[in-house]
Coordinates of C-alpha atoms in Angstrom, one line a residue:
Chain A
X188 CA 55.8 71.2 64.7
X189 CA 56.5 68.3 62.6
X190 CA 57.9 65.2 64.4
X191 CA 57.4 67.2 68.0
X192 CA 56.4 65.5 70.6
X193 CA 53.7 65.9 73.3
X194 CA 53.6 65.8 77.2
X195 CA 52.3 62.4 78.5
X196 CA 48.7 62.0 79.2
X197 CA 49.5 62.0 82.8
X198 CA 50.8 65.6 82.5
X199 CA 46.8 66.7 81.4
X200 CA 45.7 65.0 84.2
X201 CA 47.6 66.2 86.7
X202 CA 47.1 69.8 85.3
X203 CA 43.6 69.1 85.6
X204 CA 43.8 67.5 89.1
X205 CA 45.8 70.4 90.3
X206 CA 43.2 72.8 89.1
X207 CA 40.2 70.9 90.6
X208 CA 42.3 70.9 93.9
X209 CA 43.2 74.5 93.6
X210 CA 39.8 75.4 92.7
X211 CA 38.6 73.5 95.7
X212 CA 40.4 74.8 98.4
X213 CA 39.8 78.3 97.2
X214 CA 36.3 78.0 96.9
X215 CA 36.3 76.4 100.1
X216 CA 38.2 79.2 101.6
X217 CA 36.4 82.0 100.2
X218 CA 32.9 80.4 101.6
X219 CA 34.6 80.4 105.0
X220 CA 36.1 84.2 104.9
X221 CA 32.9 85.6 103.2
X222 CA 30.2 83.7 105.3
X223 CA 28.7 86.9 106.6
X224 CA 27.8 88.4 103.1
X225 CA 25.5 85.8 101.5
X226 CA 25.7 88.0 97.7
X227 CA 29.2 88.3 97.7
X228 CA 29.6 85.1 98.6
X229 CA 27.4 83.7 95.9
X230 CA 28.5 85.7 93.0
X231 CA 32.3 84.9 94.2
X232 CA 31.9 81.4 94.0
X233 CA 29.9 81.5 91.1
X234 CA 32.8 83.6 89.2
X235 CA 35.3 81.7 90.2
X236 CA 33.4 78.5 89.4
X237 CA 33.4 79.6 86.0
X238 CA 36.8 80.7 85.7
X239 CA 37.7 77.0 87.0
X240 CA 35.2 75.3 84.1
X241 CA 37.1 77.5 81.5
X242 CA 40.5 76.6 82.9
X243 CA 39.9 72.9 82.7
X244 CA 37.8 72.4 80.0
X245 CA 39.2 74.9 77.1
X246 CA 42.5 76.7 78.3
X247 CA 44.5 73.5 80.0
X248 CA 43.3 71.0 76.9
X249 CA 44.3 73.6 74.3
X250 CA 47.5 74.4 76.3
X251 CA 48.2 70.6 76.6
X252 CA 47.7 69.9 72.9
X253 CA 49.3 73.2 71.7
X254 CA 52.9 72.4 73.5
X255 CA 55.2 70.1 71.8
X256 CA 59.0 69.6 71.7
X257 CA 61.5 68.3 70.0
X258 CA 65.1 67.0 70.7
X259 CA 67.6 67.4 67.4
X260 CA 71.2 66.9 66.9
X261 CA 72.0 70.5 66.9
X262 CA 69.3 72.0 69.1
X263 CA 66.0 71.8 71.0
X264 CA 62.7 72.8 69.9
X265 CA 59.8 74.1 72.2
X266 CA 56.2 75.1 70.5
X267 CA 53.8 76.6 73.0
X268 CA 50.9 78.5 73.9
X269 CA 47.3 79.2 73.5
X270 CA 46.5 82.7 72.7
X271 CA 50.0 83.5 71.2
X272 CA 51.7 80.6 70.1
X273 CA 55.8 80.6 70.4
X274 CA 58.5 78.5 68.9
X275 CA 61.8 78.9 70.9
X276 CA 64.8 77.1 69.7
X277 CA 67.6 76.6 71.7
X278 CA 71.0 75.5 69.8
X279 CA 72.6 72.5 72.2
X280 CA 76.0 74.3 72.2
X281 CA 74.5 77.3 73.8
X282 CA 72.5 75.3 76.4
X283 CA 73.9 76.8 79.9
X284 CA 72.4 74.1 82.4
X285 CA 69.4 71.7 82.9
X286 CA 67.4 71.8 86.1
X287 CA 64.6 69.1 87.4
X288 CA 62.2 69.7 89.7
X289 CA 59.8 67.6 91.1
X290 CA 56.7 67.8 93.9
X291 CA 55.3 64.9 95.6
X292 CA 52.3 64.5 93.4
X293 CA 54.8 64.4 90.5
X294 CA 56.7 61.8 92.1
X295 CA 53.8 59.7 92.4
X296 CA 52.6 60.0 88.6
X297 CA 56.6 59.5 88.0
X298 CA 56.8 63.1 86.3
X299 CA 59.4 65.4 86.5
X300 CA 59.5 69.2 85.1
X301 CA 62.6 70.6 83.6
X302 CA 64.1 73.9 83.2
X303 CA 66.7 74.3 80.5
X304 CA 68.9 78.1 80.9
X305 CA 70.4 79.4 78.2
X306 CA 72.2 83.1 77.9
X307 CA 69.1 85.4 77.6
X308 CA 66.6 82.7 79.0
X309 CA 65.1 79.8 80.1
X310 CA 62.2 77.6 79.3
X311 CA 60.5 75.2 81.3
X312 CA 59.1 72.0 80.1
X313 CA 56.3 70.7 82.9
X314 CA 55.4 67.1 84.0
X315 CA 57.1 65.2 81.8
X316 CA 57.8 61.4 82.1
X317 CA 60.6 60.2 83.7
X318 CA 62.6 58.8 81.1
X319 CA 61.9 61.5 78.7
X320 CA 63.2 64.0 81.5
X321 CA 66.3 61.9 81.6
X322 CA 66.7 61.7 77.9
X323 CA 66.5 65.2 77.5
X324 CA 68.7 66.1 80.4
X325 CA 71.2 63.6 79.6
X326 CA 71.2 65.0 75.8
X327 CA 71.6 68.6 76.9
X328 CA 74.0 68.0 79.9
X329 CA 75.9 64.8 79.1
X330 CA 78.1 64.8 82.2
X331 CA 75.1 64.8 84.5
X332 CA 75.4 61.6 85.5
X333 CA 72.7 61.5 88.2
X334 CA 69.7 59.3 88.1
X335 CA 66.2 60.9 88.2
Chain B
X54 CA 81.8 62.5 96.2
X55 CA 79.0 62.8 98.8
X56 CA 76.4 65.3 99.1
X57 CA 77.4 67.6 101.7
X58 CA 75.6 70.7 103.9
X59 CA 76.8 73.9 104.3
X60 CA 78.3 75.8 107.0
X61 CA 76.1 75.9 110.1
X62 CA 76.4 80.0 110.2
X63 CA 74.4 79.5 107.1
X64 CA 71.5 79.1 109.4
X65 CA 71.9 82.7 110.7
X66 CA 72.2 83.4 107.4
X67 CA 69.1 82.0 106.4
X68 CA 66.9 83.7 109.4
X69 CA 68.5 87.1 109.2
X70 CA 65.3 88.0 107.0
X71 CA 63.2 86.7 109.5
X72 CA 64.3 88.7 112.7
X73 CA 61.3 91.2 112.8
X74 CA 59.1 88.4 114.2
X75 CA 61.4 88.4 117.2
X76 CA 59.1 92.3 117.5
X77 CA 56.3 89.5 119.0
X78 CA 58.4 88.5 122.5
X79 CA 60.2 91.9 122.4
X80 CA 56.6 93.6 122.6
X81 CA 55.3 90.9 125.0
X82 CA 58.1 91.8 127.3
X83 CA 57.6 95.7 127.0
X84 CA 53.9 95.5 127.9
X85 CA 54.5 92.8 130.7
X86 CA 57.4 93.6 132.5
X87 CA 58.3 97.3 131.8
X88 CA 54.6 98.7 131.6
X89 CA 53.0 96.3 134.2
X90 CA 55.5 95.0 136.2
X91 CA 54.2 91.8 136.0
X92 CA 57.1 89.4 135.6
X93 CA 54.6 86.4 136.8
X94 CA 52.4 86.7 133.5
X95 CA 55.4 87.3 131.4
X96 CA 56.9 84.1 132.6
X97 CA 53.1 82.4 131.9
X98 CA 53.3 83.4 128.5
X99 CA 57.0 82.6 127.7
X100 CA 55.7 79.6 125.7
X101 CA 54.6 82.0 123.1
X102 CA 58.3 83.7 122.8
X103 CA 60.0 80.1 122.7
X104 CA 57.4 79.6 119.8
X105 CA 58.4 82.4 117.6
X106 CA 61.6 81.8 118.2
X107 CA 61.8 78.2 117.7
X108 CA 59.9 79.2 114.4
X109 CA 62.4 81.6 113.1
X110 CA 65.3 79.1 113.8
X111 CA 63.5 76.2 112.4
X112 CA 62.9 78.1 108.9
X113 CA 67.1 78.6 109.2
X114 CA 67.4 74.9 109.8
X115 CA 65.4 73.9 107.2
X116 CA 66.9 76.0 104.5
X117 CA 70.2 74.6 105.6
X118 CA 69.4 71.0 106.1
X119 CA 67.7 71.1 102.8
X120 CA 70.0 72.1 100.7
X121 CA 73.3 69.8 99.9
X122 CA 75.8 70.3 97.2
X123 CA 78.3 68.2 95.3
X124 CA 80.9 68.6 93.0
X125 CA 83.2 66.6 91.0
X126 CA 85.4 67.6 87.8
X127 CA 82.4 67.4 85.8
X128 CA 80.6 70.4 87.4
X129 CA 78.4 71.3 90.8
X130 CA 75.4 69.8 91.8
X131 CA 73.0 71.3 94.0
X132 CA 69.8 69.5 95.9
X133 CA 67.3 71.9 97.2
X134 CA 63.8 70.8 99.0
X135 CA 62.3 67.4 100.7
X136 CA 58.8 67.8 99.5
X137 CA 59.3 70.0 96.3
X138 CA 62.9 69.1 95.1
X139 CA 65.0 70.8 92.5
X140 CA 68.3 69.4 91.2
X141 CA 70.6 72.2 89.6
X142 CA 73.7 70.7 87.9
X143 CA 76.4 73.3 86.4
X144 CA 78.8 71.7 83.9
X145 CA 82.3 72.5 84.5
X146 CA 82.6 73.7 81.0
X147 CA 79.7 75.9 81.0
X148 CA 80.9 77.9 84.4
X149 CA 82.2 81.2 83.6
X150 CA 82.8 82.3 86.9
X151 CA 83.5 81.2 90.5
X152 CA 84.1 83.6 93.6
X153 CA 85.2 83.3 97.1
X154 CA 84.1 86.0 99.0
X155 CA 85.3 85.9 102.5
X156 CA 83.1 88.8 104.6
X157 CA 84.6 90.6 108.0
X158 CA 81.9 88.7 110.1
X159 CA 82.5 85.2 108.0
X160 CA 86.4 85.3 108.4
X161 CA 86.9 84.3 111.8
X162 CA 84.4 81.4 111.7
X163 CA 86.3 80.1 108.8
X164 CA 83.5 80.3 106.2
X165 CA 83.4 81.7 102.9
X166 CA 80.5 82.8 100.1
X167 CA 81.2 80.9 97.2
X168 CA 79.2 81.8 94.0
X169 CA 79.0 80.4 90.9
X170 CA 77.7 81.8 87.6
X171 CA 77.6 80.5 83.7
X172 CA 76.1 83.1 80.8
X173 CA 72.5 81.6 81.6
X174 CA 70.4 82.4 84.4
X175 CA 69.1 85.6 86.1
X176 CA 70.8 89.1 85.3
X177 CA 71.1 89.7 88.9
X178 CA 71.6 86.7 90.6
X179 CA 74.1 84.2 90.9
X180 CA 73.2 80.8 89.4
X181 CA 74.6 79.1 92.9
X182 CA 75.4 81.1 96.1
X183 CA 76.7 79.0 99.1
X184 CA 78.2 79.4 102.4
X185 CA 81.1 76.8 102.7
X186 CA 84.3 76.4 104.9
X187 CA 87.4 78.1 103.5
X188 CA 89.2 75.0 102.8
X189 CA 86.2 73.2 101.0
X190 CA 85.8 76.4 98.7
X191 CA 89.4 76.3 97.7
X192 CA 89.2 72.6 97.2
X193 CA 86.0 73.3 95.0
X194 CA 87.6 76.1 92.9
X195 CA 90.8 73.6 92.2
X196 CA 88.5 71.0 91.0
X197 CA 85.8 73.0 89.1
X198 CA 88.4 75.5 87.7
X199 CA 91.6 72.6 87.5
X200 CA 93.4 76.1 89.1
X201 CA 96.5 74.0 91.0
X202 CA 97.2 72.0 87.7
X203 CA 97.6 75.1 85.9
X204 CA 101.0 77.3 86.5
X205 CA 101.0 80.6 87.4
X206 CA 102.0 83.0 84.0
X207 CA 101.3 86.5 84.5
X208 CA 101.1 88.1 87.7
X209 CA 99.4 92.1 88.4
X210 CA 99.3 93.7 91.6
X211 CA 98.1 97.5 91.8
X212 CA 99.6 100.1 93.7
X213 CA 98.3 101.1 96.6
X214 CA 97.9 105.2 95.4
X215 CA 96.5 103.7 92.3
X216 CA 93.3 102.1 93.7
X217 CA 93.3 105.1 96.0
X218 CA 93.1 107.4 92.6
X219 CA 90.6 105.2 90.9
X220 CA 88.4 105.4 94.3
X221 CA 88.7 109.3 94.1
X222 CA 87.9 109.4 90.6
X223 CA 85.4 106.9 90.6
X224 CA 83.4 107.8 93.7
X225 CA 80.5 109.9 93.0
X226 CA 77.6 110.7 95.4
X227 CA 74.5 108.9 93.5
X228 CA 76.4 105.6 94.3
X229 CA 76.5 107.2 97.8
X230 CA 72.9 108.1 98.2
X231 CA 72.3 104.4 97.0
X232 CA 74.3 102.9 99.3
X233 CA 73.6 104.5 102.5
X234 CA 70.1 104.8 101.6
X235 CA 70.2 101.0 101.9
X236 CA 72.3 101.2 104.7
X237 CA 69.9 103.5 106.8
X238 CA 66.5 101.4 105.8
X239 CA 68.3 98.3 107.5
X240 CA 69.2 100.1 110.8
X241 CA 66.2 102.1 111.1
X242 CA 64.7 98.8 110.8
X243 CA 66.8 97.6 113.7
X244 CA 67.5 100.6 116.0
X245 CA 64.4 102.6 114.8
X246 CA 63.6 105.4 117.5
X247 CA 67.4 106.2 119.0
X248 CA 68.7 106.4 115.2
X249 CA 66.2 109.0 114.6
X250 CA 66.9 110.9 117.7
X251 CA 71.1 110.7 116.8
X252 CA 70.2 111.7 113.2
X253 CA 68.1 114.6 114.4
X254 CA 70.9 116.0 117.0
X255 CA 73.8 115.5 114.2
X256 CA 71.5 117.9 111.7
X257 CA 70.7 120.3 114.5
X258 CA 75.1 120.5 115.7
X259 CA 76.2 121.0 111.9
X260 CA 73.4 123.7 111.4
X261 CA 74.5 125.4 114.7
X262 CA 78.3 125.0 113.8
X263 CA 77.9 126.7 110.6
X264 CA 75.3 129.0 111.6
X265 CA 77.9 132.3 111.3
X266 CA 79.4 131.5 108.0
X267 CA 76.9 129.6 105.7
X268 CA 72.9 129.1 105.3
X269 CA 71.8 126.2 107.5
X270 CA 70.4 124.4 105.1
X271 CA 73.1 124.4 102.7
X272 CA 75.6 123.6 105.3
X273 CA 73.3 120.6 106.3
X274 CA 72.9 119.5 102.5
X275 CA 77.0 120.0 102.1
X276 CA 77.5 118.0 105.4
X277 CA 75.3 115.3 104.3
X278 CA 76.6 114.9 100.6
X279 CA 80.2 115.1 102.0
X280 CA 79.3 112.1 104.3
X281 CA 77.7 109.8 101.3
X282 CA 80.8 110.8 99.4
X283 CA 83.3 109.8 102.3
X284 CA 81.8 106.9 103.5
X285 CA 81.3 105.4 100.0
X286 CA 84.9 106.4 98.9
X287 CA 86.0 104.4 102.0
X288 CA 84.1 101.6 101.2
X289 CA 85.3 101.1 97.8
X290 CA 88.8 101.8 98.9
X291 CA 88.9 98.9 101.6
X292 CA 87.0 96.6 98.9
X293 CA 89.6 97.2 95.8
X294 CA 93.0 97.3 98.7
X295 CA 94.9 94.8 97.9
X296 CA 93.8 94.4 94.1
X297 CA 95.9 92.2 92.2
X298 CA 95.3 89.7 89.1
X299 CA 96.7 86.5 87.9
X300 CA 96.6 84.7 84.9
X301 CA 97.3 80.8 84.4
X302 CA 96.4 79.8 81.0
X303 CA 92.9 79.9 80.8
X304 CA 92.1 81.2 84.2
X305 CA 92.2 84.8 85.4
X306 CA 91.9 85.0 89.2
X307 CA 91.4 88.7 90.6
X308 CA 91.5 89.4 94.9
X309 CA 90.8 92.5 96.4
X310 CA 89.5 93.5 100.0
X311 CA 91.3 94.7 103.3
X312 CA 88.6 93.7 105.9
X313 CA 86.6 91.2 103.6
X314 CA 88.4 89.4 100.8
X315 CA 87.3 88.5 97.3
X316 CA 88.5 86.1 95.4
X317 CA 87.3 85.5 92.0
X318 CA 88.0 83.1 89.0
X319 CA 87.2 83.5 85.5
X320 CA 87.5 81.5 82.1
X321 CA 89.1 83.6 80.0
X322 CA 87.6 81.9 76.8
X323 CA 84.3 83.1 78.6
X324 CA 85.1 86.6 79.2
X325 CA 82.9 89.0 76.7
X326 CA 84.6 91.8 76.4
X327 CA 87.2 94.1 77.5
X328 CA 87.1 98.0 78.0
X329 CA 89.8 100.6 78.4
X330 CA 88.2 104.0 79.9
X331 CA 89.6 107.4 80.2
X332 CA 87.1 109.4 82.1
X333 CA 86.9 113.2 81.7
X334 CA 88.9 113.9 84.9
X335 CA 91.1 111.1 84.6
X336 CA 91.8 112.3 81.1
X337 CA 93.3 115.8 82.7
X338 CA 96.0 113.3 84.5
X339 CA 96.3 110.7 81.7
X340 CA 95.1 108.3 83.4
X341 CA 92.4 105.6 82.6
X342 CA 91.4 102.0 83.8
X343 CA 90.3 99.0 82.1
X344 CA 87.0 97.2 82.8
X345 CA 86.2 93.3 81.7
X346 CA 82.8 91.6 80.9
X347 CA 82.1 88.1 81.9
X348 CA 78.7 86.7 83.6
X349 CA 79.0 86.9 87.0
X350 CA 81.7 89.6 87.4
X351 CA 80.9 92.7 89.3
X352 CA 76.8 91.5 89.4
X353 CA 76.2 92.4 93.0
X354 CA 79.9 93.7 94.4
X355 CA 81.6 97.0 94.6
X356 CA 84.3 96.1 91.7
X357 CA 82.8 97.8 89.0
X358 CA 84.2 95.2 86.6
X359 CA 87.4 96.5 87.3
X360 CA 90.5 94.9 85.6
X361 CA 93.1 97.3 86.1
X362 CA 92.8 100.4 88.1
X363 CA 94.2 103.7 87.4
X364 CA 97.1 103.8 85.8
X365 CA 98.8 105.7 82.5
X366 CA 97.5 104.3 79.3
X367 CA 100.7 103.0 78.0
X368 CA 100.7 101.2 81.4
X369 CA 97.2 100.1 81.0
X370 CA 97.4 98.6 77.3
X371 CA 101.2 96.8 78.6
X372 CA 99.1 95.2 81.5
X373 CA 96.5 94.0 79.4
X374 CA 98.6 92.6 76.6
X375 CA 100.9 91.1 79.5
X376 CA 97.5 89.3 81.6
X377 CA 95.2 89.0 77.9
X378 CA 97.8 88.4 75.4
X379 CA 95.5 87.0 72.8
X380 CA 93.1 90.2 72.8
X381 CA 94.6 92.4 70.1
X382 CA 94.1 96.1 70.2
X383 CA 94.3 97.4 66.5
X384 CA 94.3 100.8 64.8
X385 CA 90.8 102.2 63.6
X386 CA 90.3 101.3 60.1
X387 CA 86.8 103.0 59.8
X388 CA 86.1 106.5 61.4
X389 CA 83.2 108.9 61.5
X390 CA 83.3 111.5 58.2
X391 CA 81.7 114.7 58.1
X392 CA 79.6 114.5 61.3
X393 CA 81.9 116.8 63.5
X394 CA 78.4 118.4 64.1
X395 CA 77.2 115.7 65.8
X396 CA 80.0 115.9 68.5
X397 CA 80.6 119.5 68.8
X398 CA 77.0 121.0 68.0
X399 CA 75.9 120.6 71.5
X400 CA 78.5 122.4 73.4
X401 CA 78.9 125.5 70.5
X402 CA 75.1 126.2 70.7
X403 CA 75.4 126.2 74.1
X404 CA 78.2 128.8 74.2
X405 CA 76.7 130.6 71.5
X406 CA 73.4 131.2 73.8
X407 CA 75.4 132.3 76.4
X408 CA 77.3 134.8 75.3
X409 CA 74.4 136.1 73.1
X410 CA 72.3 136.4 76.6
X411 CA 75.5 137.9 78.3
X412 CA 75.9 140.5 75.5
X413 CA 72.2 141.8 75.0
X414 CA 71.7 142.9 78.7
X415 CA 75.5 143.9 78.8
X416 CA 74.6 146.3 76.0
X417 CA 71.2 147.9 77.1
X418 CA 72.0 147.7 80.9
X419 CA 74.3 150.2 82.2
X420 CA 76.9 149.1 85.2
X421 CA 76.5 145.1 85.1
X422 CA 78.9 144.6 82.7
X423 CA 81.4 143.1 85.2
X424 CA 78.9 140.7 87.2
X425 CA 77.6 139.7 83.5
X426 CA 81.1 138.9 82.5
X427 CA 82.0 136.8 85.7
X428 CA 78.6 135.2 85.2
X429 CA 79.8 134.5 81.4
X430 CA 82.9 133.3 82.2
X431 CA 81.5 130.9 84.8
X432 CA 79.4 129.5 82.0
X433 CA 82.2 129.6 79.4
X434 CA 84.7 127.1 81.4
X435 CA 82.4 123.9 81.7
X436 CA 81.5 124.8 78.1
X437 CA 84.9 124.8 76.8
X438 CA 85.5 121.7 78.8
X439 CA 82.8 119.8 77.4
X440 CA 83.5 121.0 73.6
X441 CA 87.4 119.9 74.2
X442 CA 86.0 116.5 75.6
X443 CA 84.0 116.2 72.3
X444 CA 86.6 116.7 70.5
X445 CA 88.6 114.1 71.9
X446 CA 85.6 112.2 70.9
X447 CA 85.4 112.8 67.7
X448 CA 89.1 112.2 66.9
X449 CA 88.8 108.8 69.2
X450 CA 86.1 107.4 67.7
X451 CA 86.5 104.6 64.9
X452 CA 86.5 100.7 64.8
X453 CA 88.9 98.3 63.5
X454 CA 89.7 94.6 63.2
X455 CA 92.8 92.2 63.4
X456 CA 92.6 88.3 63.8
X457 CA 88.8 88.6 64.3
X458 CA 89.4 90.7 67.3
X459 CA 87.3 94.0 67.1
X460 CA 88.2 97.3 68.5
X461 CA 85.5 99.8 68.9
X462 CA 86.5 103.3 69.8
X463 CA 83.8 105.6 71.3
X464 CA 82.4 108.2 73.7
X465 CA 79.9 106.8 76.6
X466 CA 78.8 110.2 78.1
X467 CA 81.8 111.9 78.9
X468 CA 84.2 109.1 79.1
X469 CA 86.3 107.8 75.9
X470 CA 85.8 104.2 75.7
X471 CA 88.2 101.5 73.8
X472 CA 86.4 98.3 73.6
X473 CA 88.0 94.6 72.7
X474 CA 85.5 92.3 71.9
X475 CA 85.9 88.8 69.7
X476 CA 84.1 89.2 66.5
X477 CA 82.3 85.6 67.7
X478 CA 81.0 87.9 70.8
X479 CA 79.3 90.2 68.5
X480 CA 75.7 88.9 68.6
X481 CA 73.7 91.7 66.4
X482 CA 74.9 95.0 64.9
X483 CA 72.5 97.2 64.0
X484 CA 72.4 100.6 61.5
X485 CA 70.4 103.6 62.8
X486 CA 69.7 106.2 60.6
X487 CA 68.0 109.5 61.2
X488 CA 66.1 111.6 58.8
X489 CA 69.3 113.8 58.4
X490 CA 71.7 111.0 58.2
X491 CA 69.6 109.3 56.0
X492 CA 69.9 112.5 53.2
X493 CA 73.8 112.4 54.2
X494 CA 74.2 108.5 53.9
X495 CA 75.1 108.3 57.1
X496 CA 74.5 105.9 60.1
X497 CA 75.2 105.2 63.5
X498 CA 76.6 101.4 64.0
X499 CA 75.7 99.8 67.5
X500 CA 77.2 96.4 68.5
X501 CA 75.6 94.0 70.5
X502 CA 77.7 92.0 72.7
X503 CA 76.9 88.6 73.9
X504 CA 76.1 88.4 78.0
X505 CA 73.6 88.2 80.7
X506 CA 72.6 91.6 80.6
X507 CA 72.2 94.1 77.4
X508 CA 75.8 95.4 76.3
X509 CA 76.0 97.6 73.3
X510 CA 78.4 100.0 72.0
X511 CA 77.3 102.6 69.6
X512 CA 79.3 104.3 67.3
X513 CA 77.6 107.4 65.7
X514 CA 78.5 109.2 62.1
X515 CA 79.9 106.4 60.3
X516 CA 79.1 106.5 56.2
X517 CA 76.7 103.9 55.4
X518 CA 78.5 102.3 52.6
X519 CA 81.5 101.7 54.3
X520 CA 79.7 100.4 57.3
X521 CA 78.2 97.5 55.6
X522 CA 81.3 96.9 54.0
X523 CA 82.9 96.6 57.1
X524 CA 80.5 94.2 58.6
X525 CA 80.9 92.1 55.2
X526 CA 84.8 92.1 56.2
X527 CA 83.7 91.5 59.6
X528 CA 81.4 88.1 58.4
X529 CA 78.4 89.8 60.3
X530 CA 76.8 90.8 57.1
X531 CA 76.3 88.1 54.4
X532 CA 77.0 89.4 50.7
X533 CA 73.5 89.2 49.3
X534 CA 72.2 90.7 52.4
X535 CA 74.8 94.0 52.3

């Protein structure tokens, strides 16, 4: 996308961190639950490890690199996808409302997620920097008036 | 304005889905006190019961405490969660639907369910649903829709006889079965064995009662169907009684309900379409009703998007032109041509086949003539009814435009519909052609209307060139595309 903006690097770090933590927790759980079945445990843990490696070193970097957005005077553009690339355009006057979301981790990194809803569907933008989220929010929903 | 909490009754609403967890203390009581008769043992383990009750209550209180809202003349804010937080903001100008529902069980507590919806969001759920005090809800609607500031211009109140007629004609067994199935599933979860016993005894009594005149199986089936129908009829009737409509500038306010009350506010500028319906039964007595499509309206209630209940078509048009004077109906400017077979083919073939099937055995086998002609007559009666309906559908179909307001007349199932929609609300038009239509230069015109779900009107049997010219005139097709 021409003149498109990427997500902040912190978002990528957060994705990777969440993937690491989730894999660690899942591996730990499986190790405890399957402690009686040695081979099953071994294979499951190896398989999960492989999925985690693909996710962390291939899928998430590509997803991060392929996600771009652009706020124009008349519309909002979002380009995303790894296997199938999607470009979404929402005319500004068709935006119904915008939600913001945050969890303790993203608050710690000063990041926010937003969802833009319009008739017919909605798009998510995960882990934007706070000022950027605020900029998009105020642009698409001018009467929001609430600091993030 | 400060952030506010919902009505405390919301705690009970929140825990209603988790009451099945009470099975743990109930089972424990059963085992200890009733089976073993050990009250001391039950008291010793009472901490577990308390814990379960506390967990259920705690989850309800958590959801209540961490959902707050505030509103101003700019819109409605909803704040959710403590660890994972979400802020939802509905700008005032985007809210198309606001409803205050006062179910019978909330009325004594002075609480109401407030629902807000925009064109965005899910098809089945409201964007915001809150349980708040009645006073607060009235204030919120006044603020968000400026109801108090705008003088009431037009009123309409449906007569009870018309509501009864509408409910009578529009209650069917399918909706009754669905309604009761949902009710029974919930009741079975709560009462279980006892309800099963009552049901079994009821069925046995009906079978015994009718055993002299009817087959028991048929009697039970008929009784069940009648019960479903009567149940849904009464539920609809109580829902729609005291139906009234009020227009004040850009706000349309609908109220209904006898035991539970429902007040709906809609932005007129956000109404997607209005449809006048003549069903096959209502047509017999020259009656019709009107529905409207607006995001949120009729989403999860029993109103069927109703705007004006049963009345004569002339009155219906009068009421609509009074309530929504800017919505202009016009005569057909484009009608189906040379496609009468498309409308009448099915009943005509069926009538022919039934006649032939009756003639052949009637000529070949002696002594069955009278029975055969009775059966033939029984088939012909609904077929000729269908033939007449289709004929009316053919005469009714067409499309017209006046000052940007499009009127599409067509047949949906066995109902004749007249849909009024603004040109700007038609988001897509599609030509559909079967191989036969292609050869004859004809097409079906499908108009997709703006809204949350899929809403389309199909107009079959138009001449392709005429249809293209019409869409060109409407501005949906560009000259180079035509």
